[in-house]
């Protein structure tokens, strides 16, 4: 299955994508994770994008499409769940063309709908484990006892100023992608509020109901 999760920052795309990948044997392809890995490893790409990520700005389309193209080729256009991509209309156009050209059309997009107020609450309490990539929320999904809270990271772009800016960017540049996707692929909108398990059940239900995806 080839799938993309869509929605604002903090909608839970990363968490749900990890669960889908684990349960249904999909490759989790997160552009944000790829950029953060490049920054950690101080690659030329990482040096180029570090200040953009810190400020909550989007990385240029050609750079972002390039890393997605590389990863898709590595997995031979097999089964994947995209998380955080596409985020602009040109990225969406490029993705659908690129997948079609490789005989690997996108099966569906699932959009997680979460109000801005919830996003701010979620991101300001989000912590990530740089070793495992695990994502926690200090109140609603706290780290297990064997994880030392000192090792967890509060992403620089999860600070209040950057969160506000990322939401602005989302409304200006990413939200218009919805209209494009609705027109060109099977697009399912679900309520992204509630517990992780509730949202996961909604995602799975919608994919099972979509007859083309029976047996997920
Ligand atoms: P995320 O982890 O998905 O919230 O992404 C973190 C940051 O990585 C974003 O704020 C952007 O700076 C960059 N980024 C991730 N995905 C994209 C994308 N599809 N297009 C442009 N920039 C992106």
PDB file of C-alpha atoms and ligand atoms in Angstrom:
ATOM      1  CA  UNK A   1       0.000   0.000   0.000  1.00  0.00           C
ATOM      2  CA  UNK A   2       1.170   3.505  -0.823  1.00  0.00           C
ATOM      3  CA  UNK A   3      -0.197   6.073   1.534  1.00  0.00           C
ATOM      4  CA  UNK A   4       0.340   9.667   2.654  1.00  0.00           C
ATOM      5  CA  UNK A   5      -0.707  11.232   5.952  1.00  0.00           C
ATOM      6  CA  UNK A   6      -1.678  14.872   5.737  1.00  0.00           C
ATOM      7  CA  UNK A   7      -2.406  17.539   8.337  1.00  0.00           C
ATOM      8  CA  UNK A   8      -0.914  20.415  10.344  1.00  0.00           C
ATOM      9  CA  UNK A   9       2.252  20.122  12.421  1.00  0.00           C
ATOM     10  CA  UNK A  10       1.418  18.265  15.610  1.00  0.00           C
ATOM     11  CA  UNK A  11      -1.565  16.474  14.071  1.00  0.00           C
ATOM     12  CA  UNK A  12      -0.011  13.124  14.992  1.00  0.00           C
ATOM     13  CA  UNK A  13       1.229  12.184  11.518  1.00  0.00           C
ATOM     14  CA  UNK A  14       4.552  10.887  12.806  1.00  0.00           C
ATOM     15  CA  UNK A  15       3.044   8.818  15.594  1.00  0.00           C
ATOM     16  CA  UNK A  16       0.335   7.330  13.397  1.00  0.00           C
ATOM     17  CA  UNK A  17       2.753   6.727  10.506  1.00  0.00           C
ATOM     18  CA  UNK A  18       5.074   4.784  12.833  1.00  0.00           C
ATOM     19  CA  UNK A  19       2.155   2.622  13.980  1.00  0.00           C
ATOM     20  CA  UNK A  20       0.933   1.984  10.433  1.00  0.00           C
ATOM     21  CA  UNK A  21       4.459   1.117   9.336  1.00  0.00           C
ATOM     22  CA  UNK A  22       4.914  -1.311  12.231  1.00  0.00           C
ATOM     23  CA  UNK A  23       1.513  -3.004  11.912  1.00  0.00           C
ATOM     24  CA  UNK A  24       1.314  -3.223   8.130  1.00  0.00           C
ATOM     25  CA  UNK A  25       4.926  -3.572   7.138  1.00  0.00           C
ATOM     26  CA  UNK A  26       5.240  -0.231   5.351  1.00  0.00           C
ATOM     27  CA  UNK A  27       8.321   1.956   5.038  1.00  0.00           C
ATOM     28  CA  UNK A  28       7.847   5.116   7.098  1.00  0.00           C
ATOM     29  CA  UNK A  29       9.079   8.000   4.984  1.00  0.00           C
ATOM     30  CA  UNK A  30       9.213  11.245   6.973  1.00  0.00           C
ATOM     31  CA  UNK A  31      10.861  14.207   5.272  1.00  0.00           C
ATOM     32  CA  UNK A  32      11.256  15.924   8.668  1.00  0.00           C
ATOM     33  CA  UNK A  33      13.096  12.865  10.059  1.00  0.00           C
ATOM     34  CA  UNK A  34      15.328  12.711   6.968  1.00  0.00           C
ATOM     35  CA  UNK A  35      16.246  16.392   7.357  1.00  0.00           C
ATOM     36  CA  UNK A  36      16.884  16.022  11.111  1.00  0.00           C
ATOM     37  CA  UNK A  37      19.124  12.986  10.469  1.00  0.00           C
ATOM     38  CA  UNK A  38      21.090  14.993   7.879  1.00  0.00           C
ATOM     39  CA  UNK A  39      21.486  17.840  10.395  1.00  0.00           C
ATOM     40  CA  UNK A  40      22.684  15.429  13.125  1.00  0.00           C
ATOM     41  CA  UNK A  41      25.179  13.849  10.737  1.00  0.00           C
ATOM     42  CA  UNK A  42      26.307  17.261   9.473  1.00  0.00           C
ATOM     43  CA  UNK A  43      25.984  16.271   5.814  1.00  0.00           C
ATOM     44  CA  UNK A  44      25.985  19.011   3.142  1.00  0.00           C
ATOM     45  CA  UNK A  45      22.183  18.689   3.019  1.00  0.00           C
ATOM     46  CA  UNK A  46      22.010  19.036   6.797  1.00  0.00           C
ATOM     47  CA  UNK A  47      24.129  22.190   6.794  1.00  0.00           C
ATOM     48  CA  UNK A  48      21.939  23.668   4.064  1.00  0.00           C
ATOM     49  CA  UNK A  49      18.603  23.054   5.799  1.00  0.00           C
ATOM     50  CA  UNK A  50      19.435  23.457   9.512  1.00  0.00           C
ATOM     51  CA  UNK A  51      18.465  27.114   9.836  1.00  0.00           C
ATOM     52  CA  UNK A  52      15.229  26.570   7.866  1.00  0.00           C
ATOM     53  CA  UNK A  53      14.098  23.794  10.191  1.00  0.00           C
ATOM     54  CA  UNK A  54      14.998  25.759  13.294  1.00  0.00           C
ATOM     55  CA  UNK A  55      12.893  28.709  12.081  1.00  0.00           C
ATOM     56  CA  UNK A  56       9.967  26.499  11.019  1.00  0.00           C
ATOM     57  CA  UNK A  57      10.388  27.456   7.352  1.00  0.00           C
ATOM     58  CA  UNK A  58       9.862  25.003   4.515  1.00  0.00           C
ATOM     59  CA  UNK A  59      12.847  23.520   2.708  1.00  0.00           C
ATOM     60  CA  UNK A  60      12.761  24.386  -1.037  1.00  0.00           C
ATOM     61  CA  UNK A  61      10.690  22.016  -3.177  1.00  0.00           C
ATOM     62  CA  UNK A  62      13.531  20.793  -5.394  1.00  0.00           C
ATOM     63  CA  UNK A  63      15.633  19.770  -2.382  1.00  0.00           C
ATOM     64  CA  UNK A  64      12.693  18.063  -0.682  1.00  0.00           C
ATOM     65  CA  UNK A  65      11.502  16.284  -3.822  1.00  0.00           C
ATOM     66  CA  UNK A  66      15.085  15.106  -4.370  1.00  0.00           C
ATOM     67  CA  UNK A  67      15.353  13.328  -1.015  1.00  0.00           C
ATOM     68  CA  UNK A  68      11.929  11.754  -1.483  1.00  0.00           C
ATOM     69  CA  UNK A  69      12.926  10.552  -4.962  1.00  0.00           C
ATOM     70  CA  UNK A  70      16.056   8.923  -3.513  1.00  0.00           C
ATOM     71  CA  UNK A  71      14.151   7.131  -0.755  1.00  0.00           C
ATOM     72  CA  UNK A  72      11.394   5.955  -3.105  1.00  0.00           C
ATOM     73  CA  UNK A  73      13.987   4.524  -5.472  1.00  0.00           C
ATOM     74  CA  UNK A  74      15.743   2.785  -2.558  1.00  0.00           C
ATOM     75  CA  UNK A  75      12.536   0.970  -1.634  1.00  0.00           C
ATOM     76  CA  UNK A  76      11.707   0.298  -5.263  1.00  0.00           C
ATOM     77  CA  UNK A  77       8.426   2.246  -5.034  1.00  0.00           C
ATOM     78  CA  UNK A  78       7.067  -0.496  -2.752  1.00  0.00           C
ATOM     79  CA  UNK A  79       4.760  -0.050   0.251  1.00  0.00           C
ATOM     80  CA  UNK A  80       5.203   3.151   2.198  1.00  0.00           C
ATOM     81  CA  UNK A  81       3.555   5.757   4.345  1.00  0.00           C
ATOM     82  CA  UNK A  82       4.605   9.351   3.665  1.00  0.00           C
ATOM     83  CA  UNK A  83       4.602  11.690   6.652  1.00  0.00           C
ATOM     84  CA  UNK A  84       5.037  15.437   6.155  1.00  0.00           C
ATOM     85  CA  UNK A  85       5.151  15.219   2.379  1.00  0.00           C
ATOM     86  CA  UNK A  86       3.710  16.690   0.185  1.00  0.00           C
ATOM     87  CA  UNK A  87       3.481  20.080   1.893  1.00  0.00           C
ATOM     88  CA  UNK A  88       3.160  22.391  -1.135  1.00  0.00           C
ATOM     89  CA  UNK A  89       1.150  22.157  -4.355  1.00  0.00           C
ATOM     90  CA  UNK A  90       4.308  21.770  -6.505  1.00  0.00           C
ATOM     91  CA  UNK A  91       5.423  18.888  -4.234  1.00  0.00           C
ATOM     92  CA  UNK A  92       2.003  17.234  -4.609  1.00  0.00           C
ATOM     93  CA  UNK A  93       2.097  17.612  -8.401  1.00  0.00           C
ATOM     94  CA  UNK A  94       5.631  16.255  -8.537  1.00  0.00           C
ATOM     95  CA  UNK A  95       4.770  13.298  -6.281  1.00  0.00           C
ATOM     96  CA  UNK A  96       1.751  12.142  -8.247  1.00  0.00           C
ATOM     97  CA  UNK A  97       3.612  12.503 -11.567  1.00  0.00           C
ATOM     98  CA  UNK A  98       6.699  10.753 -10.238  1.00  0.00           C
ATOM     99  CA  UNK A  99       4.713   7.838  -8.799  1.00  0.00           C
ATOM    100  CA  UNK A 100       2.645   7.493 -11.966  1.00  0.00           C
ATOM    101  CA  UNK A 101       5.813   7.487 -14.070  1.00  0.00           C
ATOM    102  CA  UNK A 102       7.096   4.616 -11.939  1.00  0.00           C
ATOM    103  CA  UNK A 103       3.835   2.639 -12.089  1.00  0.00           C
ATOM    104  CA  UNK A 104       3.299   3.102  -8.391  1.00  0.00           C
ATOM    105  CA  UNK A 105       0.263   5.348  -7.888  1.00  0.00           C
ATOM    106  CA  UNK A 106      -0.622   6.641  -4.455  1.00  0.00           C
ATOM    107  CA  UNK A 107      -3.513   4.562  -3.032  1.00  0.00           C
ATOM    108  CA  UNK A 108      -4.843   7.089  -0.554  1.00  0.00           C
ATOM    109  CA  UNK A 109      -4.278  10.172   1.542  1.00  0.00           C
ATOM    110  CA  UNK A 110      -5.519  10.294   5.129  1.00  0.00           C
ATOM    111  CA  UNK A 111      -5.870  13.784   6.531  1.00  0.00           C
ATOM    112  CA  UNK A 112      -5.763  14.208  10.316  1.00  0.00           C
ATOM    113  CA  UNK A 113      -7.874  17.207  11.292  1.00  0.00           C
ATOM    114  CA  UNK A 114      -6.752  18.963  14.479  1.00  0.00           C
ATOM    115  CA  UNK A 115      -7.619  22.555  15.514  1.00  0.00           C
ATOM    116  CA  UNK A 116      -4.770  25.064  15.934  1.00  0.00           C
ATOM    117  CA  UNK A 117      -5.296  25.346  19.730  1.00  0.00           C
ATOM    118  CA  UNK A 118      -4.697  21.604  20.096  1.00  0.00           C
ATOM    119  CA  UNK A 119      -1.581  21.826  17.929  1.00  0.00           C
ATOM    120  CA  UNK A 120       0.010  24.402  20.212  1.00  0.00           C
ATOM    121  CA  UNK A 121      -0.780  22.303  23.308  1.00  0.00           C
ATOM    122  CA  UNK A 122       0.593  19.176  21.709  1.00  0.00           C
ATOM    123  CA  UNK A 123       3.825  20.581  20.313  1.00  0.00           C
ATOM    124  CA  UNK A 124       4.805  22.569  23.373  1.00  0.00           C
ATOM    125  CA  UNK A 125       4.602  19.346  25.429  1.00  0.00           C
ATOM    126  CA  UNK A 126       6.096  17.061  22.758  1.00  0.00           C
ATOM    127  CA  UNK A 127       9.420  15.352  23.416  1.00  0.00           C
ATOM    128  CA  UNK A 128      11.322  13.060  21.089  1.00  0.00           C
ATOM    129  CA  UNK A 129      13.898  10.379  21.732  1.00  0.00           C
ATOM    130  CA  UNK A 130      16.826  11.125  19.405  1.00  0.00           C
ATOM    131  CA  UNK A 131      18.037   7.492  19.713  1.00  0.00           C
ATOM    132  CA  UNK A 132      14.837   5.669  18.797  1.00  0.00           C
ATOM    133  CA  UNK A 133      12.753   8.371  17.127  1.00  0.00           C
ATOM    134  CA  UNK A 134       9.955   7.697  19.636  1.00  0.00           C
ATOM    135  CA  UNK A 135       7.551  10.616  20.114  1.00  0.00           C
ATOM    136  CA  UNK A 136       6.028  11.392  23.524  1.00  0.00           C
ATOM    137  CA  UNK A 137       3.647  13.918  25.025  1.00  0.00           C
ATOM    138  CA  UNK A 138       4.550  14.745  28.611  1.00  0.00           C
ATOM    139  CA  UNK A 139       0.898  14.551  29.757  1.00  0.00           C
ATOM    140  CA  UNK A 140      -0.950  12.258  27.366  1.00  0.00           C
ATOM    141  CA  UNK A 141       1.712   9.842  26.184  1.00  0.00           C
ATOM    142  CA  UNK A 142       4.519  10.072  28.746  1.00  0.00           C
ATOM    143  CA  UNK A 143       7.793   8.203  28.255  1.00  0.00           C
ATOM    144  CA  UNK A 144       7.997   4.783  29.957  1.00  0.00           C
ATOM    145  CA  UNK A 145       9.894   4.486  33.252  1.00  0.00           C
ATOM    146  CA  UNK A 146      13.002   2.997  31.622  1.00  0.00           C
ATOM    147  CA  UNK A 147      13.483   6.100  29.431  1.00  0.00           C
ATOM    148  CA  UNK A 148      15.564   8.803  31.110  1.00  0.00           C
ATOM    149  CA  UNK A 149      13.592  12.062  30.579  1.00  0.00           C
ATOM    150  CA  UNK A 150      16.916  13.942  30.472  1.00  0.00           C
ATOM    151  CA  UNK A 151      17.759  12.244  27.160  1.00  0.00           C
ATOM    152  CA  UNK A 152      14.569  13.441  25.462  1.00  0.00           C
ATOM    153  CA  UNK A 153      14.620  16.452  23.174  1.00  0.00           C
ATOM    154  CA  UNK A 154      12.239  19.386  22.893  1.00  0.00           C
ATOM    155  CA  UNK A 155      12.650  20.220  19.210  1.00  0.00           C
ATOM    156  CA  UNK A 156      13.749  23.836  18.600  1.00  0.00           C
ATOM    157  CA  UNK A 157      10.856  24.184  16.157  1.00  0.00           C
ATOM    158  CA  UNK A 158       8.452  23.099  18.916  1.00  0.00           C
ATOM    159  CA  UNK A 159       9.124  26.324  20.866  1.00  0.00           C
ATOM    160  CA  UNK A 160       6.128  28.717  20.974  1.00  0.00           C
ATOM    161  CA  UNK A 161       7.415  31.237  18.412  1.00  0.00           C
ATOM    162  CA  UNK A 162       8.336  28.571  15.862  1.00  0.00           C
ATOM    163  CA  UNK A 163       5.049  26.712  16.446  1.00  0.00           C
ATOM    164  CA  UNK A 164       3.089  29.856  15.596  1.00  0.00           C
ATOM    165  CA  UNK A 165       5.174  30.353  12.491  1.00  0.00           C
ATOM    166  CA  UNK A 166       4.778  26.712  11.390  1.00  0.00           C
ATOM    167  CA  UNK A 167       1.015  27.074  11.723  1.00  0.00           C
ATOM    168  CA  UNK A 168       1.087  30.200   9.541  1.00  0.00           C
ATOM    169  CA  UNK A 169       3.156  28.343   6.952  1.00  0.00           C
ATOM    170  CA  UNK A 170       0.704  25.458   7.130  1.00  0.00           C
ATOM    171  CA  UNK A 171      -2.316  27.660   6.479  1.00  0.00           C
ATOM    172  CA  UNK A 172      -0.615  29.556   3.662  1.00  0.00           C
ATOM    173  CA  UNK A 173       1.273  26.858   1.826  1.00  0.00           C
ATOM    174  CA  UNK A 174       0.184  23.432   2.954  1.00  0.00           C
ATOM    175  CA  UNK A 175      -3.566  23.716   3.449  1.00  0.00           C
ATOM    176  CA  UNK A 176      -4.064  24.529  -0.305  1.00  0.00           C
ATOM    177  CA  UNK A 177      -2.550  21.129  -1.066  1.00  0.00           C
ATOM    178  CA  UNK A 178      -5.788  19.617   0.227  1.00  0.00           C
ATOM    179  CA  UNK A 179      -7.818  20.837  -2.760  1.00  0.00           C
ATOM    180  CA  UNK A 180      -5.269  19.391  -5.151  1.00  0.00           C
ATOM    181  CA  UNK A 181      -5.187  16.026  -3.393  1.00  0.00           C
ATOM    182  CA  UNK A 182      -8.979  15.822  -3.141  1.00  0.00           C
ATOM    183  CA  UNK A 183      -9.184  16.232  -6.866  1.00  0.00           C
ATOM    184  CA  UNK A 184      -6.505  13.716  -7.787  1.00  0.00           C
ATOM    185  CA  UNK A 185      -6.407  10.891  -5.208  1.00  0.00           C
ATOM    186  CA  UNK A 186      -8.642   9.040  -2.749  1.00  0.00           C
ATOM    187  CA  UNK A 187      -8.718  11.509   0.111  1.00  0.00           C
ATOM    188  CA  UNK A 188     -10.074  10.629   3.569  1.00  0.00           C
ATOM    189  CA  UNK A 189     -10.499  13.144   6.341  1.00  0.00           C
ATOM    190  CA  UNK A 190     -10.612  11.958   9.942  1.00  0.00           C
ATOM    191  CA  UNK A 191     -10.854  13.592  13.348  1.00  0.00           C
ATOM    192  CA  UNK A 192      -7.290  13.694  14.686  1.00  0.00           C
ATOM    193  CA  UNK A 193      -8.266  14.635  18.250  1.00  0.00           C
ATOM    194  CA  UNK A 194      -8.521  12.115  21.090  1.00  0.00           C
ATOM    195  CA  UNK A 195      -6.198   9.376  22.252  1.00  0.00           C
ATOM    196  CA  UNK A 196      -3.536   7.821  20.034  1.00  0.00           C
ATOM    197  CA  UNK A 197      -5.480   4.555  20.012  1.00  0.00           C
ATOM    198  CA  UNK A 198      -8.727   6.290  19.024  1.00  0.00           C
ATOM    199  CA  UNK A 199      -7.060   8.086  16.135  1.00  0.00           C
ATOM    200  CA  UNK A 200      -5.299   4.893  15.081  1.00  0.00           C
ATOM    201  CA  UNK A 201      -8.655   3.063  15.015  1.00  0.00           C
ATOM    202  CA  UNK A 202     -10.154   5.828  12.849  1.00  0.00           C
ATOM    203  CA  UNK A 203      -7.239   5.660  10.413  1.00  0.00           C
ATOM    204  CA  UNK A 204      -7.516   1.885  10.132  1.00  0.00           C
ATOM    205  CA  UNK A 205     -11.322   1.979   9.762  1.00  0.00           C
ATOM    206  CA  UNK A 206     -11.183   4.477   6.970  1.00  0.00           C
ATOM    207  CA  UNK A 207      -8.576   2.448   5.087  1.00  0.00           C
ATOM    208  CA  UNK A 208     -10.503  -0.797   5.527  1.00  0.00           C
ATOM    209  CA  UNK A 209     -13.751   0.879   4.425  1.00  0.00           C
ATOM    210  CA  UNK A 210     -12.046   2.170   1.314  1.00  0.00           C
ATOM    211  CA  UNK A 211     -12.785  -0.893  -0.787  1.00  0.00           C
ATOM    212  CA  UNK A 212      -9.597  -0.509  -2.718  1.00  0.00           C
ATOM    213  CA  UNK A 213      -7.665  -1.034   0.461  1.00  0.00           C
ATOM    214  CA  UNK A 214      -9.523  -4.006   1.981  1.00  0.00           C
ATOM    215  CA  UNK A 215      -7.146  -6.210   3.889  1.00  0.00           C
ATOM    216  CA  UNK A 216      -4.871  -3.488   5.212  1.00  0.00           C
TER     217      UNK A 216
HETATM  218  P1  LIG B   1       8.082  17.751  10.504  1.00  0.00           P
HETATM  219  O1  LIG B   1       8.933  16.833  11.290  1.00  0.00           O
HETATM  220  O2  LIG B   1       7.256  17.037   9.445  1.00  0.00           O
HETATM  221  O3  LIG B   1       7.255  18.667  11.354  1.00  0.00           O
HETATM  222  O4  LIG B   1       9.070  18.687   9.645  1.00  0.00           O
HETATM  223  C1  LIG B   1       9.999  19.516  10.316  1.00  0.00           C
HETATM  224  C2  LIG B   1      10.534  20.559   9.370  1.00  0.00           C
HETATM  225  O5  LIG B   1      11.203  19.932   8.260  1.00  0.00           O
HETATM  226  C3  LIG B   1       9.507  21.469   8.712  1.00  0.00           C
HETATM  227  O6  LIG B   1       9.116  22.538   9.554  1.00  0.00           O
HETATM  228  C4  LIG B   1      10.300  21.955   7.499  1.00  0.00           C
HETATM  229  O7  LIG B   1      11.305  22.874   7.883  1.00  0.00           O
HETATM  230  C5  LIG B   1      11.010  20.674   7.069  1.00  0.00           C
HETATM  231  N1  LIG B   1      10.151  19.867   6.178  1.00  0.00           N
HETATM  232  C6  LIG B   1       9.627  18.642   6.446  1.00  0.00           C
HETATM  233  N2  LIG B   1       8.897  18.195   5.409  1.00  0.00           N
HETATM  234  C7  LIG B   1       8.956  19.166   4.468  1.00  0.00           C
HETATM  235  C8  LIG B   1       8.372  19.324   3.188  1.00  0.00           C
HETATM  236  N3  LIG B   1       7.577  18.366   2.659  1.00  0.00           N
HETATM  237  N4  LIG B   1       8.652  20.448   2.492  1.00  0.00           N
HETATM  238  C9  LIG B   1       9.454  21.401   2.989  1.00  0.00           C
HETATM  239  N5  LIG B   1      10.010  21.336   4.215  1.00  0.00           N
HETATM  240  C10 LIG B   1       9.764  20.233   4.962  1.00  0.00           C
END
